[in-house]
Short mmCIF file of C-alpha atoms and ligand atoms in Angstrom, two decimals:
data_model
loop_
_atom_site.label_atom_id
_atom_site.label_comp_id
_atom_site.label_asym_id
_atom_site.label_seq_id
_atom_site.Cartn_x
_atom_site.Cartn_y
_atom_site.Cartn_z
CA MET A 48 -85.03 42.17 -109.88
CA GLY A 49 -81.45 41.11 -109.17
CA PHE A 50 -78.61 41.39 -111.63
CA THR A 51 -78.29 38.46 -114.06
CA PRO A 52 -74.87 37.48 -115.44
CA THR A 53 -74.58 37.28 -119.24
CA HIS A 54 -74.55 33.58 -120.12
CA THR A 55 -73.93 32.76 -123.80
CA PRO A 56 -72.93 29.13 -124.41
CA ILE A 57 -71.16 28.33 -127.67
CA HIS A 58 -70.07 24.77 -126.85
CA ASP A 59 -71.39 21.87 -124.77
CA HIS A 60 -69.25 22.19 -121.63
CA ASP A 61 -69.43 18.50 -120.68
CA ALA A 62 -68.29 17.47 -124.14
CA GLU A 63 -65.37 19.96 -123.99
CA LEU A 64 -64.37 18.57 -120.59
CA ASP A 65 -64.38 14.99 -121.95
CA LYS A 66 -62.22 16.05 -124.90
CA ALA A 67 -59.80 17.86 -122.59
CA GLU A 68 -59.54 14.83 -120.29
CA ALA A 69 -58.71 12.64 -123.30
CA GLY A 70 -56.13 15.20 -124.46
CA ALA A 71 -54.26 15.20 -121.14
CA ALA A 72 -54.50 11.40 -120.87
CA LYS A 73 -53.00 10.99 -124.35
CA LEU A 74 -49.95 13.06 -123.35
CA ALA A 75 -49.72 11.26 -120.00
CA ALA A 76 -49.69 7.85 -121.70
CA THR A 77 -46.23 8.46 -123.17
CA ARG A 78 -44.89 10.66 -120.39
CA ASP A 79 -41.25 10.33 -119.40
CA ASP A 80 -40.89 10.64 -115.62
CA ARG A 81 -37.18 11.51 -115.42
CA TRP A 82 -38.10 15.03 -114.14
CA TYR A 83 -41.80 14.54 -113.35
CA PRO A 84 -42.36 15.60 -109.71
CA LYS A 85 -42.89 13.12 -106.88
CA PHE A 86 -44.07 15.70 -104.37
CA HIS A 87 -45.14 18.78 -106.33
CA ILE A 88 -48.51 19.26 -108.04
CA ALA A 89 -48.43 18.91 -111.84
CA SER A 90 -50.90 17.79 -114.52
CA ASN A 91 -50.80 14.14 -115.59
CA GLY A 92 -50.11 15.50 -119.09
CA GLY A 93 -50.02 18.89 -120.82
CA TRP A 94 -48.98 22.39 -119.81
CA ILE A 95 -49.90 24.13 -116.55
CA ASN A 96 -49.38 27.62 -115.20
CA ASP A 97 -50.97 29.64 -112.36
CA PRO A 98 -52.64 28.07 -109.31
CA ASN A 99 -56.33 29.05 -109.24
CA GLY A 100 -59.32 28.76 -106.91
CA LEU A 101 -57.35 27.75 -103.79
CA CYS A 102 -59.67 26.91 -100.90
CA ARG A 103 -60.70 24.46 -98.22
CA TYR A 104 -64.29 23.27 -98.69
CA HIS A 105 -66.23 20.54 -96.90
CA GLY A 106 -63.12 19.02 -95.35
CA ARG A 107 -60.84 19.03 -98.41
CA TRP A 108 -58.16 21.35 -99.76
CA HIS A 109 -58.65 22.29 -103.41
CA VAL A 110 -56.05 23.42 -105.90
CA PHE A 111 -57.10 24.32 -109.43
CA TYR A 112 -54.59 25.45 -112.03
CA GLN A 113 -54.33 26.87 -115.53
CA LEU A 114 -54.10 23.93 -117.90
CA HIS A 115 -53.58 23.40 -121.61
CA PRO A 116 -54.52 19.73 -122.02
CA TYR A 117 -53.63 19.40 -125.73
CA GLY A 118 -49.93 20.25 -125.72
CA THR A 119 -46.91 21.03 -123.59
CA GLN A 120 -46.97 24.73 -124.58
CA TRP A 121 -49.30 27.44 -123.28
CA GLY A 122 -52.60 27.30 -125.23
CA PRO A 123 -56.36 27.78 -124.75
CA MET A 124 -56.71 27.67 -121.00
CA HIS A 125 -58.75 25.19 -118.97
CA TRP A 126 -58.85 24.67 -115.19
CA GLY A 127 -57.24 21.45 -113.90
CA HIS A 128 -58.05 20.26 -110.38
CA VAL A 129 -56.53 18.25 -107.52
CA SER A 130 -57.79 17.90 -103.95
CA SER A 131 -56.47 16.66 -100.62
CA ALA A 132 -57.75 15.85 -97.16
CA ASP A 133 -54.43 16.71 -95.46
CA MET A 134 -52.33 18.91 -97.83
CA VAL A 135 -49.84 16.02 -97.96
CA THR A 136 -51.26 13.52 -100.46
CA TRP A 137 -53.41 14.66 -103.37
CA ARG A 138 -56.09 13.14 -105.57
CA ARG A 139 -56.46 14.01 -109.23
CA GLU A 140 -59.96 15.32 -109.96
CA PRO A 141 -61.70 15.73 -113.32
CA ILE A 142 -60.76 18.84 -115.33
CA ALA A 143 -63.05 21.51 -113.91
CA MET A 144 -63.53 24.09 -116.67
CA ALA A 145 -63.01 24.30 -120.43
CA PRO A 146 -63.86 27.26 -122.68
CA SER A 147 -67.58 27.00 -123.53
CA LEU A 148 -69.11 30.50 -123.34
CA ALA A 149 -68.66 33.28 -125.90
CA GLN A 150 -66.87 35.54 -123.38
CA GLU A 151 -64.24 32.88 -122.60
CA ARG A 152 -63.98 31.51 -126.12
CA ASP A 153 -60.16 31.60 -126.05
CA GLY A 154 -59.57 30.63 -122.45
CA VAL A 155 -60.83 30.34 -118.89
CA PHE A 156 -58.09 32.43 -117.31
CA SER A 157 -56.95 32.72 -113.70
CA GLY A 158 -59.15 33.41 -110.73
CA SER A 159 -59.90 32.69 -107.10
CA ALA A 160 -62.47 31.05 -104.83
CA ALA A 161 -64.76 32.59 -102.20
CA ILE A 162 -67.19 30.84 -99.87
CA GLY A 163 -70.30 32.95 -99.26
CA ASP A 164 -72.20 33.34 -96.01
CA ASP A 165 -74.66 30.85 -97.54
CA GLY A 166 -71.83 28.24 -97.47
CA LYS A 167 -71.69 28.14 -101.28
CA LEU A 168 -68.36 28.01 -103.08
CA ARG A 169 -67.98 30.51 -105.91
CA PHE A 170 -65.20 30.92 -108.43
CA TYR A 171 -64.32 34.28 -109.97
CA TYR A 172 -62.18 34.04 -113.08
CA THR A 173 -61.41 35.84 -116.32
CA GLY A 174 -62.93 35.07 -119.70
CA HIS A 175 -60.45 35.68 -122.51
CA GLN A 176 -61.38 36.42 -126.13
CA VAL A 177 -58.80 37.20 -128.77
CA LEU A 178 -60.20 39.91 -131.06
CA ASP A 179 -57.24 40.52 -133.31
CA ALA A 180 -53.97 38.89 -132.37
CA ASP A 181 -52.00 41.56 -134.32
CA ALA A 182 -53.86 44.60 -133.01
CA GLY A 183 -51.53 45.52 -130.13
CA ALA A 184 -53.55 47.42 -127.50
CA GLY A 185 -56.98 46.13 -128.56
CA TYR A 186 -55.89 42.54 -129.15
CA ALA A 187 -58.20 40.93 -126.61
CA ARG A 188 -61.34 41.39 -124.61
CA GLU A 189 -61.12 40.22 -121.00
CA VAL A 190 -64.08 40.15 -118.61
CA GLN A 191 -64.78 38.75 -115.14
CA MET A 192 -66.85 35.58 -114.88
CA LEU A 193 -68.61 33.63 -112.11
CA ALA A 194 -68.97 29.87 -111.61
CA THR A 195 -70.42 28.01 -108.64
CA ALA A 196 -69.64 24.59 -107.21
CA GLN A 197 -72.61 22.28 -107.55
CA ASN A 198 -71.40 19.61 -105.13
CA ASN A 199 -69.43 19.47 -101.88
CA ASP A 200 -66.43 17.90 -103.65
CA ALA A 201 -66.23 20.92 -105.98
CA THR A 202 -65.92 18.50 -108.88
CA ARG A 203 -68.86 19.97 -110.79
CA LEU A 204 -68.71 23.69 -111.52
CA VAL A 205 -71.64 25.49 -113.06
CA LYS A 206 -70.82 28.58 -115.08
CA GLN A 207 -73.06 31.56 -114.32
CA GLY A 208 -71.62 33.90 -116.97
CA MET A 209 -70.07 37.36 -117.22
CA ILE A 210 -70.42 39.61 -114.17
CA ILE A 211 -68.04 42.49 -115.06
CA ASP A 212 -67.51 43.72 -118.59
CA CYS A 213 -64.38 45.61 -119.57
CA PRO A 214 -64.62 49.41 -120.12
CA ARG A 215 -62.41 49.06 -123.19
CA ASP A 216 -61.69 52.77 -123.70
CA GLU A 217 -60.01 52.88 -120.27
CA VAL A 218 -58.07 49.64 -120.61
CA ASP A 219 -55.25 48.35 -122.81
CA SER A 220 -56.73 44.81 -123.17
CA ASP A 221 -55.31 43.30 -119.95
CA PHE A 222 -58.11 43.16 -117.36
CA ARG A 223 -57.89 39.95 -115.42
CA ASP A 224 -57.32 37.60 -112.47
CA PRO A 225 -59.97 38.48 -109.84
CA LYS A 226 -59.38 37.98 -106.13
CA VAL A 227 -62.45 38.20 -103.85
CA TRP A 228 -62.71 38.68 -100.07
CA LYS A 229 -65.04 40.09 -97.44
CA THR A 230 -64.31 42.98 -95.07
CA GLY A 231 -67.11 44.01 -92.68
CA ASP A 232 -70.33 43.21 -94.51
CA THR A 233 -69.07 44.07 -97.98
CA TRP A 234 -67.55 41.79 -100.60
CA TYR A 235 -64.54 43.17 -102.46
CA MET A 236 -62.91 42.15 -105.71
CA THR A 237 -59.57 43.32 -107.09
CA PHE A 238 -57.95 42.37 -110.39
CA GLY A 239 -55.06 43.46 -112.57
CA VAL A 240 -55.49 46.10 -115.28
CA SER A 241 -53.26 47.63 -117.90
CA SER A 242 -54.64 51.16 -118.12
CA ALA A 243 -55.14 53.01 -121.42
CA ARG A 244 -51.77 54.69 -120.64
CA ARG A 245 -50.28 51.22 -120.06
CA ARG A 246 -49.76 51.59 -116.32
CA GLY A 247 -50.01 48.51 -114.10
CA GLN A 248 -53.04 48.95 -111.84
CA MET A 249 -55.30 47.01 -109.49
CA TRP A 250 -58.96 47.98 -109.62
CA LEU A 251 -61.37 47.54 -106.72
CA TYR A 252 -65.05 46.60 -106.99
CA THR A 253 -67.65 46.02 -104.25
CA SER A 254 -70.75 43.83 -103.98
CA HIS A 255 -73.40 42.87 -101.46
CA ASP A 256 -74.64 39.69 -103.15
CA MET A 257 -71.39 38.37 -104.74
CA VAL A 258 -73.04 38.63 -108.18
CA GLU A 259 -73.59 42.32 -108.95
CA TRP A 260 -70.38 44.36 -108.70
CA THR A 261 -69.79 48.13 -108.71
CA PHE A 262 -66.50 49.91 -109.48
CA ASP A 263 -65.13 51.50 -106.31
CA ARG A 264 -61.69 52.92 -107.12
CA ILE A 265 -58.17 52.18 -108.30
CA LEU A 266 -56.77 50.28 -105.33
CA PHE A 267 -53.14 50.65 -106.44
CA GLU A 268 -51.06 51.89 -109.36
CA HIS A 269 -47.51 50.61 -109.61
CA PRO A 270 -45.09 53.55 -109.25
CA ASP A 271 -42.72 52.22 -111.96
CA PRO A 272 -43.85 53.52 -115.39
CA ASP A 273 -42.17 50.47 -117.02
CA VAL A 274 -44.65 48.17 -115.25
CA PHE A 275 -47.62 47.85 -117.61
CA MET A 276 -49.62 45.05 -115.98
CA LEU A 277 -50.04 43.47 -112.54
CA GLU A 278 -51.04 39.84 -113.10
CA CYS A 279 -52.66 37.63 -110.47
CA PRO A 280 -53.06 40.30 -107.78
CA ASP A 281 -53.55 39.30 -104.17
CA PHE A 282 -54.68 41.39 -101.20
CA PHE A 283 -55.09 40.28 -97.60
CA PRO A 284 -54.67 41.43 -93.98
CA ILE A 285 -52.03 39.90 -91.73
CA ILE A 286 -51.40 40.30 -88.01
CA GLY A 287 -47.81 40.87 -86.85
CA PRO A 288 -46.24 39.63 -83.60
CA ASP A 289 -47.12 43.02 -82.03
CA GLY A 290 -50.83 42.29 -82.68
CA ASN A 291 -51.12 45.05 -85.30
CA GLU A 292 -52.83 44.43 -88.62
CA LYS A 293 -51.10 45.20 -91.91
CA TRP A 294 -52.37 44.71 -95.45
CA VAL A 295 -50.29 42.89 -98.02
CA ILE A 296 -50.61 43.65 -101.72
CA GLY A 297 -49.18 40.98 -103.98
CA PHE A 298 -48.84 40.98 -107.76
CA SER A 299 -46.88 39.57 -110.65
CA ALA A 300 -45.42 42.62 -112.37
CA MET A 301 -44.89 42.69 -116.12
CA GLY A 302 -42.37 45.15 -117.53
CA SER A 303 -40.05 45.86 -114.59
CA LYS A 304 -36.40 46.03 -115.64
CA PRO A 305 -33.65 44.03 -113.91
CA CYS A 306 -31.72 46.14 -111.40
CA GLY A 307 -28.85 44.62 -109.46
CA PHE A 308 -30.10 41.44 -107.82
CA MET A 309 -33.76 42.43 -108.34
CA ASN A 310 -36.22 41.52 -111.08
CA ARG A 311 -33.96 39.11 -112.93
CA ASN A 312 -36.87 37.06 -114.30
CA THR A 313 -39.02 37.96 -117.33
CA SER A 314 -41.83 39.06 -115.01
CA ASN A 315 -41.48 39.19 -111.24
CA ALA A 316 -43.86 38.26 -108.43
CA GLY A 317 -43.64 40.10 -105.14
CA TYR A 318 -45.43 42.15 -102.53
CA MET A 319 -45.59 45.39 -100.56
CA ILE A 320 -46.71 45.73 -96.95
CA GLY A 321 -48.93 48.66 -96.01
CA SER A 322 -52.34 49.66 -94.80
CA TRP A 323 -55.87 49.75 -96.19
CA ARG A 324 -59.35 50.66 -95.04
CA PRO A 325 -62.58 50.31 -97.01
CA GLY A 326 -63.19 53.52 -98.92
CA GLU A 327 -59.46 54.11 -99.47
CA ALA A 328 -56.67 53.12 -101.82
CA PHE A 329 -53.86 50.88 -100.53
CA GLN A 330 -51.08 52.84 -98.77
CA PRO A 331 -47.71 51.08 -99.23
CA GLU A 332 -45.29 51.28 -96.30
CA SER A 333 -42.55 49.02 -97.69
CA GLU A 334 -40.68 48.76 -100.97
CA PHE A 335 -41.44 45.95 -103.44
CA ARG A 336 -39.94 42.63 -102.32
CA LEU A 337 -39.81 39.33 -104.18
CA TRP A 338 -41.80 36.40 -102.81
CA ASP A 339 -39.08 34.08 -104.07
CA CYS A 340 -35.63 34.87 -105.45
CA GLY A 341 -35.24 31.75 -107.65
CA HIS A 342 -35.37 31.44 -111.43
CA ASN A 343 -38.82 29.87 -111.58
CA PHE A 344 -41.52 31.43 -109.46
CA TYR A 345 -44.56 33.34 -110.70
CA ALA A 346 -48.28 34.04 -110.33
CA PRO A 347 -48.67 32.87 -106.72
CA GLN A 348 -52.09 32.89 -105.11
CA SER A 349 -52.85 32.84 -101.40
CA PHE A 350 -56.00 32.14 -99.43
CA THR A 351 -57.04 32.27 -95.80
CA ALA A 352 -57.52 28.77 -94.38
CA PRO A 353 -60.36 28.17 -91.88
CA ASP A 354 -57.71 27.97 -89.11
CA GLY A 355 -56.55 31.49 -90.00
CA ARG A 356 -53.33 30.61 -91.80
CA GLN A 357 -52.55 32.52 -94.99
CA ILE A 358 -51.35 29.84 -97.42
CA MET A 359 -49.68 30.54 -100.75
CA ILE A 360 -48.86 28.36 -103.74
CA GLY A 361 -46.86 29.59 -106.75
CA TRP A 362 -46.20 28.34 -110.26
CA MET A 363 -42.66 27.33 -111.19
CA SER A 364 -42.71 29.26 -114.46
CA PRO A 365 -40.18 28.26 -117.11
CA PHE A 366 -40.24 31.77 -118.67
CA ALA A 367 -37.58 32.60 -121.22
CA GLU A 368 -35.53 29.47 -120.69
CA ALA A 369 -35.41 26.01 -122.20
CA ALA A 370 -38.00 23.72 -120.57
CA PRO A 371 -36.88 20.23 -121.56
CA MET A 372 -39.84 18.64 -119.74
CA GLN A 373 -41.86 19.80 -122.77
CA ASP A 374 -40.38 16.82 -124.64
CA ASP A 375 -41.69 14.49 -121.92
CA GLY A 376 -45.47 15.04 -122.28
CA TRP A 377 -45.89 17.62 -119.52
CA CYS A 378 -44.72 21.10 -118.53
CA GLY A 379 -44.94 23.00 -115.29
CA GLN A 380 -45.42 22.30 -111.61
CA LEU A 381 -46.62 24.22 -108.56
CA THR A 382 -44.53 25.03 -105.48
CA LEU A 383 -45.12 23.45 -102.10
CA PRO A 384 -47.89 25.18 -100.12
CA ARG A 385 -46.26 27.91 -98.00
CA GLU A 386 -47.58 29.66 -94.92
CA ILE A 387 -47.15 33.43 -94.97
CA THR A 388 -46.35 35.08 -91.64
CA LEU A 389 -45.33 38.62 -90.66
CA GLY A 390 -42.13 38.45 -88.62
CA ALA A 391 -40.79 40.68 -85.86
CA ASP A 392 -38.33 41.98 -88.49
CA GLY A 393 -41.32 43.62 -90.24
CA ASP A 394 -41.02 41.36 -93.28
CA LEU A 395 -43.09 38.46 -94.59
CA HIS A 396 -41.73 34.94 -94.19
CA THR A 397 -42.94 31.97 -96.21
CA SER A 398 -42.17 28.43 -95.13
CA PRO A 399 -43.67 25.08 -96.08
CA VAL A 400 -46.94 24.36 -94.27
CA ALA A 401 -46.43 22.28 -91.11
CA GLU A 402 -48.30 19.33 -92.67
CA LEU A 403 -45.36 18.71 -95.00
CA SER A 404 -43.28 17.08 -92.26
CA LYS A 405 -45.63 14.10 -92.83
CA LEU A 406 -44.09 13.62 -96.26
CA ARG A 407 -40.89 12.45 -94.56
CA ASP A 408 -40.16 8.78 -94.96
CA GLY A 409 -37.52 8.47 -92.22
CA THR A 410 -34.57 10.59 -91.16
CA THR A 411 -30.80 10.19 -91.30
CA ASP A 412 -29.10 12.50 -88.83
CA LEU A 413 -25.50 13.17 -89.83
CA GLY A 414 -24.95 15.49 -86.87
CA ALA A 415 -22.09 18.02 -87.01
CA LEU A 416 -19.52 17.80 -89.81
CA ASP A 417 -16.27 19.46 -90.86
CA LEU A 418 -15.19 19.77 -94.47
CA ARG A 419 -11.64 20.44 -95.66
CA SER A 420 -10.94 23.07 -98.29
CA GLU A 421 -12.01 21.82 -101.74
CA GLU A 422 -13.68 18.76 -100.27
CA ASN A 423 -16.73 17.28 -102.03
CA ARG A 424 -18.44 14.71 -99.83
CA VAL A 425 -21.26 12.55 -101.17
CA ILE A 426 -24.12 12.45 -98.65
CA MET A 427 -26.60 10.66 -100.93
CA ASP A 428 -25.67 8.76 -104.06
CA ASP A 429 -29.17 8.63 -105.53
CA ALA A 430 -31.52 11.33 -104.28
CA GLU A 431 -34.76 11.44 -106.21
CA ALA A 432 -37.05 13.14 -103.68
CA VAL A 433 -35.51 14.40 -100.46
CA GLU A 434 -35.61 17.18 -97.89
CA ILE A 435 -32.31 18.34 -96.35
CA GLU A 436 -32.04 20.41 -93.19
CA LEU A 437 -28.66 22.04 -92.79
CA THR A 438 -27.13 24.62 -90.44
CA LEU A 439 -23.98 26.29 -91.73
CA ASP A 440 -21.76 27.71 -89.00
CA LEU A 441 -20.33 30.78 -90.72
CA SER A 442 -18.39 31.88 -87.66
CA ARG A 443 -16.36 28.65 -87.66
CA SER A 444 -15.92 28.40 -91.45
CA THR A 445 -13.39 30.02 -93.75
CA ALA A 446 -14.75 28.83 -97.12
CA GLU A 447 -15.60 31.39 -99.78
CA ARG A 448 -18.51 29.25 -100.89
CA MET A 449 -20.06 26.32 -99.06
CA GLY A 450 -23.13 24.27 -99.73
CA LEU A 451 -24.56 21.42 -101.75
CA LYS A 452 -24.10 20.15 -105.28
CA ILE A 453 -27.52 18.76 -106.18
CA HIS A 454 -28.53 16.53 -109.09
CA ALA A 455 -24.83 15.69 -109.43
CA THR A 456 -24.29 13.03 -112.08
CA ASP A 457 -21.30 11.10 -113.42
CA ASP A 458 -20.92 13.43 -116.42
CA GLY A 459 -19.97 16.23 -113.99
CA SER A 460 -23.20 18.24 -114.15
CA TYR A 461 -25.01 19.58 -111.06
CA SER A 462 -26.88 22.60 -109.65
CA TYR A 463 -25.08 24.37 -106.84
CA VAL A 464 -26.88 25.73 -103.75
CA ASN A 465 -24.44 27.64 -101.60
CA TYR A 466 -23.69 30.46 -99.20
CA ASP A 467 -21.31 32.89 -100.92
CA ASP A 468 -19.24 34.70 -98.30
CA GLN A 469 -18.17 37.46 -100.71
CA LEU A 470 -21.77 38.29 -101.59
CA GLY A 471 -23.16 37.48 -98.14
CA ARG A 472 -26.06 35.83 -99.98
CA ILE A 473 -27.56 32.40 -100.65
CA VAL A 474 -27.02 31.37 -104.25
CA ILE A 475 -28.56 28.86 -106.61
CA ASP A 476 -26.20 28.50 -109.54
CA ARG A 477 -27.06 26.44 -112.64
CA GLN A 478 -23.95 27.16 -114.74
CA THR A 479 -23.07 23.49 -114.56
CA ALA A 480 -26.62 22.16 -115.04
CA ALA A 481 -27.12 19.37 -117.56
CA HIS A 482 -30.26 20.71 -119.25
CA GLY A 483 -32.55 23.70 -119.25
CA GLY A 484 -31.93 27.30 -118.24
CA ARG A 485 -28.68 28.35 -116.62
CA GLY A 486 -27.62 31.49 -114.79
CA TYR A 487 -27.66 32.13 -111.06
CA ARG A 488 -30.03 33.76 -108.61
CA THR A 489 -29.33 34.95 -105.09
CA ALA A 490 -31.27 35.77 -101.94
CA PRO A 491 -30.08 38.39 -99.44
CA LEU A 492 -29.28 37.84 -95.77
CA SER A 493 -29.92 40.78 -93.44
CA ASN A 494 -27.13 42.26 -91.31
CA ALA A 495 -28.67 40.58 -88.27
CA GLU A 496 -28.74 37.21 -90.01
CA LEU A 497 -25.10 37.58 -91.08
CA ALA A 498 -24.08 38.73 -87.59
CA SER A 499 -25.68 35.62 -86.07
CA GLY A 500 -22.89 33.57 -87.70
CA ARG A 501 -25.31 30.82 -88.73
CA VAL A 502 -27.56 30.07 -91.67
CA ASP A 503 -30.35 27.49 -91.59
CA LEU A 504 -31.26 25.97 -94.93
CA ARG A 505 -34.17 23.67 -95.67
CA ILE A 506 -33.84 22.31 -99.17
CA PHE A 507 -36.46 20.27 -101.06
CA VAL A 508 -35.05 18.33 -103.99
CA ASP A 509 -37.54 16.78 -106.41
CA ARG A 510 -36.77 14.97 -109.67
CA GLY A 511 -36.58 18.22 -111.64
CA SER A 512 -36.63 21.10 -109.16
CA ILE A 513 -35.11 22.61 -106.03
CA GLU A 514 -36.76 24.78 -103.35
CA VAL A 515 -34.46 26.44 -100.81
CA TYR A 516 -35.94 27.97 -97.63
CA VAL A 517 -33.48 30.25 -95.83
CA ASN A 518 -33.69 30.90 -92.08
CA GLY A 519 -37.25 29.68 -91.57
CA GLY A 520 -38.57 31.15 -94.82
CA ARG A 521 -37.13 34.67 -94.53
CA GLN A 522 -36.07 34.09 -98.12
CA VAL A 523 -36.90 31.37 -100.62
CA LEU A 524 -35.35 30.34 -103.93
CA THR A 525 -37.18 28.03 -106.34
CA SER A 526 -35.61 26.77 -109.56
CA TYR A 527 -35.96 23.95 -112.02
CA SER A 528 -32.92 21.71 -112.24
CA TYR A 529 -32.89 18.80 -114.70
CA PRO A 530 -30.27 16.13 -114.04
CA SER A 531 -28.76 14.28 -116.98
CA GLU A 532 -29.28 10.79 -115.58
CA ARG A 533 -31.68 9.06 -113.28
CA ARG A 534 -29.03 8.42 -110.66
CA ARG A 535 -28.36 11.78 -109.04
CA ALA A 536 -26.11 12.42 -106.04
CA ILE A 537 -25.95 15.18 -103.45
CA LYS A 538 -22.50 16.39 -102.37
CA LEU A 539 -21.46 18.71 -99.59
CA THR A 540 -18.92 21.18 -100.89
CA SER A 541 -16.42 23.54 -99.33
CA GLU A 542 -14.63 25.93 -101.68
CA SER A 543 -11.45 27.91 -100.91
CA GLY A 544 -11.55 27.28 -97.17
CA THR A 545 -13.07 25.03 -94.55
CA THR A 546 -16.72 24.57 -93.60
CA HIS A 547 -18.27 23.70 -90.27
CA ILE A 548 -21.77 22.30 -90.35
CA ASP A 549 -23.65 22.28 -87.04
CA MET A 550 -26.48 20.02 -88.11
CA LEU A 551 -27.38 17.95 -91.15
CA ARG A 552 -30.51 15.84 -91.48
CA ILE A 553 -31.74 14.01 -94.55
CA HIS A 554 -35.37 13.00 -95.02
CA PRO A 555 -36.33 10.92 -98.06
CA LEU A 556 -39.79 12.08 -99.15
CA ARG A 557 -42.84 10.07 -100.15
CA SER A 558 -44.87 10.66 -103.30
CA ILE A 559 -47.89 12.95 -102.95
CA GLY A 560 -49.87 10.47 -105.05
CA LEU A 561 -50.18 12.22 -108.41
CA GLU A 562 -47.58 10.28 -110.43
C1 FRU B 73 -50.23 34.70 -115.47
C2 FRU B 73 -51.33 34.73 -116.52
C3 FRU B 73 -52.60 35.37 -115.96
C4 FRU B 73 -53.66 34.79 -116.84
C5 FRU B 73 -53.17 33.39 -117.06
C6 FRU B 73 -53.48 32.83 -118.41
O1 FRU B 73 -49.30 33.70 -115.69
O2 FRU B 73 -50.89 35.40 -117.69
O3 FRU B 73 -52.56 36.77 -115.95
O4 FRU B 73 -54.94 34.80 -116.25
O5 FRU B 73 -51.76 33.42 -116.88
O6 FRU B 73 -53.05 31.51 -118.51
#
């Protein structure tokens, strides 16, 4: 007799899905699109957070995400769904999961997808039950759940029930976000745990049938005693240019304190590179590095595409800052899909998947340019959705800061993306932003990058956000930026010195089809 998941319905799932669909549609009906993305995934209405269940199945890419369809705040979690044939344009699919079993009464939390050797698509996710909201350590019960796709479009998911219960005497409530993969002929699952001593851990389970799981070991415990939970863990092998395999452990750490330029956000998503073999714990060989140095990046998930690429999508989290989109009927968007590669410099690089060049709707090539000290030159007077490629020639520039004022409006507000020659870093500064959170974030340049005398920037400007890819994705910064008016300019800027630009290309971008 095989193992049978615990399946205890408390609601009619189809009826809950219909209600959720109506909830999101009601918010969408009055949505204000001043900051609603043209080329980033968002819900038609309501709140979203983490990407979930990323996969390619029967010729389509699937992105699910944490969704609260009844408001623009976080609330009882559902799974929203979009799909795409080409990773360029997307189709909105019906909401995929709503809470309907006893174990997930208060939310279908984050999880991932795995396609079995039988070709069937399975989803592993966390069921969340609030026991006593005021109880501190024992406030919730979290367990791992299984659902299967009933059709090739993955638009009908069938819940199988609970597959891993929580050993509550060893855990401080948090026990969630499963990631599943196969190594050799064994299936593995890891998820994030806050131990009874409140240490951030990743636990490892194994299975031979993808249904019955056995505890194997603690895969990783975060060395920082302040870190009490590792949300949305990720774990995958990657081959470097030397042909050697490394393992990458990724997690969204709760509790780490800011230190210098590091960990400036409420919780911080990053990775360590190291090695792993079945039957062992992960051995880190690098320090913790951020996936993205911007204000708004969290809970990324990656998956291995059939062509071997490791593709990651993150959530632009509005943690701890004003999120004025909440007044507009929606809140939250996902980043562009990024390909993760291991560079010759021994670090991971993340740059937009190659498919995204198809979003370009023409190109204006401004060639090489020189800016005088204190010059502000308008290069677009109304940029709603645009990609800018720019090479700064540091060796022929004297400016202290040089870059782009984005979302620049007549009232004098803008967000400032620049190279700061005193810091030797790329900066996104929102001191002069019209709405939302302020503050600045920076990304480092290595000594070799600085010595090259050039910096390549690839900047994606959407209606309410900015993504900056530095030197082919060696660093990335992602931040919300909410302009005050619908007409928003982009200006080249050279501060306290001159700037030489080697190359400047502007590509207006098409809509991905979800507006
Ligand atoms: C991360 C997270 C996950 C959890 C989900 C709930 O943002 O807290 O750990 O599964 O969001 O929405």
